[in-house]
Amino acid sequence: MKQNKTSYLVGGSPAALLTLAAAFVMASSADLRAAVGMSVMVIASMLLSAIVMGALGRCIPDGVRLPANLLIITGCVSLIHMLMQAHFPVAVNLLGVYLAALAASPMMVQNAEGDGEAGLGMTVRTALTTALFLATVMIVCALIREALGSASIWGHSIAFLEPVKVPILSGAFGGYLVTAIVMAVINAVAAPRQTEKEEDGK
């Protein structure tokens, strides 16, 4: 049986799922405001597209399921993007083109794979679980990078962090470094569960 998004997160290998969203995690985690904005975008887009795909899943022929799902995702991402432009312009300015590019990301494509076949309830649950996991990772990375890289939180300077500030963390290399560290921690936590699962399967 094909491994779904929930199985990656519960006793599986969540870091494997995180690799699909690594680009967005690195792009949005230099500033906590950007991370929260991207988190809102991911959660809303995944949840809305999952509801639509779950409702229409059995009406879409298998031969055109993936193109149809991509069309649904693009429409949902565009809708959420316009709403964020109206109500959260700061986050949109910080994230720039990454918000619009979300529709074509491997994360969204993988999340769409097979959606709609398991029913509305399961589709929404797996999408929400995945989105909340990714949002948590983005916010954790942003807290580390903004606090230690820029000596600020939510754009406000924090004086006692100035002496320990590491500016490189707020740049591209810092994005790779912090994301890699977080993925290593996630792997370390998930490894015992994965080993136990493999032993149970023998």
Coordinates of C-alpha atoms in Angstrom, one line a residue:
M1 CA 0.0 0.0 0.0
K2 CA 1.3 3.5 -0.9
Q3 CA 2.5 5.5 2.1
N4 CA 0.4 8.6 2.6
K5 CA 1.2 11.9 4.3
T6 CA -0.1 10.9 7.7
S7 CA 2.0 7.8 7.8
Y8 CA 5.1 9.9 7.1
L9 CA 4.4 11.9 10.2
V10 CA 3.1 9.2 12.5
G11 CA 5.8 6.6 13.1
G12 CA 7.3 7.2 9.6
S13 CA 10.0 9.5 8.2
P14 CA 8.7 13.1 8.5
A15 CA 12.0 14.5 7.3
A16 CA 11.3 12.8 3.9
L17 CA 8.1 15.0 3.7
L18 CA 10.0 18.1 4.8
T19 CA 12.5 17.8 1.9
L20 CA 9.6 18.5 -0.5
A21 CA 9.0 21.9 1.3
A22 CA 12.7 22.7 2.0
A23 CA 12.8 25.6 -0.5
F24 CA 9.8 27.3 1.1
V25 CA 11.1 26.7 4.6
M26 CA 14.4 28.3 3.8
A27 CA 12.8 31.2 1.9
S28 CA 10.3 32.1 4.6
S29 CA 12.3 31.5 7.8
A30 CA 14.6 34.5 7.8
D31 CA 11.8 36.5 9.4
L32 CA 9.1 35.3 11.8
R33 CA 6.5 37.5 10.0
A34 CA 7.3 35.8 6.7
A35 CA 7.2 32.4 8.3
V36 CA 3.8 33.0 9.8
G37 CA 2.5 34.4 6.5
M38 CA 3.8 31.4 4.6
S39 CA 2.3 29.1 7.3
V40 CA -1.1 30.7 6.9
M41 CA -0.8 30.4 3.1
V42 CA 0.2 26.7 3.3
I43 CA -2.5 25.7 5.8
A44 CA -5.3 27.6 4.0
S45 CA -4.2 26.4 0.5
M46 CA -3.9 22.8 1.5
L47 CA -7.1 22.8 3.5
L48 CA -9.2 24.5 0.8
S49 CA -7.8 22.4 -2.0
A50 CA -8.3 19.2 0.1
I51 CA -11.9 20.1 0.6
V52 CA -12.5 20.7 -3.1
M53 CA -10.6 17.6 -4.2
G54 CA -12.3 15.5 -1.5
A55 CA -15.7 16.6 -2.6
L56 CA -15.0 16.2 -6.4
G57 CA -12.5 13.3 -6.1
R58 CA -14.9 10.5 -7.3
C59 CA -16.2 12.6 -10.1
I60 CA -12.8 13.1 -11.7
P61 CA -11.6 10.4 -14.1
D62 CA -8.3 8.7 -13.1
G63 CA -6.7 9.7 -16.4
V64 CA -7.0 13.4 -15.7
R65 CA -6.9 13.3 -11.9
L66 CA -3.4 14.9 -11.5
P67 CA -4.0 17.8 -14.0
A68 CA -7.4 18.4 -12.4
N69 CA -5.9 18.5 -8.9
L70 CA -3.1 20.9 -10.0
L71 CA -5.8 23.2 -11.5
I72 CA -7.7 23.1 -8.2
I73 CA -4.5 23.8 -6.2
T74 CA -3.6 26.7 -8.5
G75 CA -7.0 28.2 -8.1
C76 CA -6.9 27.8 -4.3
V77 CA -3.4 29.3 -4.0
S78 CA -4.4 32.2 -6.2
L79 CA -7.5 32.9 -4.1
I80 CA -5.5 32.8 -0.8
H81 CA -2.8 34.9 -2.3
M82 CA -5.3 37.7 -3.2
L83 CA -6.8 37.6 0.3
M84 CA -3.4 37.9 1.8
Q85 CA -2.5 40.8 -0.4
A86 CA -5.6 42.6 0.9
H87 CA -5.2 41.8 4.6
F88 CA -1.5 40.8 5.2
P89 CA 0.6 43.0 2.8
V90 CA 3.7 42.9 5.0
A91 CA 3.9 39.1 4.8
V92 CA 3.3 39.2 1.0
N93 CA 6.1 41.8 0.5
L94 CA 8.5 39.7 2.6
L95 CA 7.8 36.5 0.7
G96 CA 7.5 37.9 -2.8
V97 CA 7.3 35.4 -5.6
Y98 CA 7.4 32.4 -3.2
L99 CA 3.7 32.8 -2.4
A100 CA 2.6 32.5 -6.0
A101 CA 5.1 29.7 -6.7
L102 CA 3.5 27.6 -3.9
A103 CA 1.0 26.2 -6.4
A104 CA 3.8 24.4 -8.4
S105 CA 5.8 23.2 -5.4
P106 CA 6.6 19.5 -5.0
M107 CA 5.0 19.7 -1.6
M108 CA 1.6 20.6 -3.0
V109 CA 1.9 18.1 -5.9
Q110 CA 2.7 15.3 -3.5
N111 CA -0.1 16.4 -1.2
A112 CA -2.5 16.2 -4.2
E113 CA -1.4 12.7 -5.2
G114 CA -4.2 10.3 -4.4
D115 CA -6.3 13.0 -2.7
G116 CA -10.0 12.5 -3.3
E117 CA -9.8 8.7 -3.5
A118 CA -9.9 8.2 0.3
G119 CA -13.0 10.4 0.9
L120 CA -13.5 13.9 2.1
G121 CA -12.7 13.2 5.8
M122 CA -9.3 11.5 5.2
T123 CA -8.3 14.0 2.5
V124 CA -8.9 16.9 4.8
R125 CA -7.2 15.2 7.8
T126 CA -4.1 14.4 5.9
A127 CA -3.8 17.8 4.4
L128 CA -4.3 19.5 7.8
T129 CA -1.8 17.3 9.5
T130 CA 0.8 17.9 6.8
A131 CA 0.2 21.7 6.7
L132 CA 0.4 22.0 10.5
F133 CA 3.6 20.0 10.6
L134 CA 5.2 22.2 7.9
A135 CA 4.0 25.4 9.6
T136 CA 5.5 24.4 12.9
V137 CA 8.9 23.7 11.2
M138 CA 8.8 27.0 9.4
I139 CA 8.0 29.0 12.6
V140 CA 10.7 27.1 14.6
C141 CA 13.3 27.8 11.9
A142 CA 12.3 31.5 11.8
L143 CA 12.5 31.9 15.5
I144 CA 16.1 30.5 15.4
R145 CA 17.2 32.5 12.4
E146 CA 15.7 35.8 13.3
A147 CA 16.7 35.7 16.9
L148 CA 20.3 34.5 16.4
G149 CA 20.8 36.0 12.9
S150 CA 19.2 39.4 13.2
A151 CA 18.8 39.8 17.0
S152 CA 15.1 40.6 16.6
I153 CA 11.7 38.9 16.9
W154 CA 8.8 40.0 14.7
G155 CA 11.0 42.8 13.3
H156 CA 11.7 44.3 16.8
S157 CA 15.3 44.5 17.9
I158 CA 16.3 42.6 21.1
A159 CA 19.3 44.3 22.7
F160 CA 20.6 41.3 24.8
L161 CA 20.9 39.2 21.6
E162 CA 23.1 41.7 19.8
P163 CA 26.4 40.4 21.4
V164 CA 25.6 36.8 20.2
K165 CA 24.2 37.7 16.8
V166 CA 25.4 35.5 13.9
P167 CA 24.5 37.5 10.7
I168 CA 25.2 34.6 8.4
L169 CA 22.1 32.8 9.8
S170 CA 19.8 35.4 8.2
G171 CA 21.2 34.7 4.8
A172 CA 20.9 31.9 2.3
F173 CA 23.5 29.7 4.0
G174 CA 21.8 30.2 7.3
G175 CA 18.6 28.9 5.8
Y176 CA 20.3 25.7 4.6
L177 CA 22.1 25.3 7.9
V178 CA 19.1 25.7 10.2
T179 CA 16.8 23.6 8.0
A180 CA 19.4 20.8 8.0
I181 CA 19.7 20.9 11.8
V182 CA 15.9 20.8 12.2
M183 CA 15.7 17.9 9.8
A184 CA 18.4 16.1 11.7
V185 CA 16.6 16.5 15.0
I186 CA 13.3 15.3 13.4
N187 CA 15.1 12.3 12.0
A188 CA 16.7 11.5 15.4
V189 CA 13.3 11.7 17.0
A190 CA 11.5 9.7 14.3
A191 CA 14.2 7.0 13.9
P192 CA 13.2 4.8 16.8
R193 CA 9.6 4.7 15.6
Q194 CA 10.7 3.9 12.1
T195 CA 13.0 1.1 13.4
E196 CA 10.2 -0.3 15.6
K197 CA 7.7 -0.2 12.7
E198 CA 10.1 -2.0 10.4
E199 CA 10.7 -4.7 13.0
D200 CA 7.0 -5.2 13.5
G201 CA 6.6 -5.6 9.8
K202 CA 9.0 -8.5 9.6

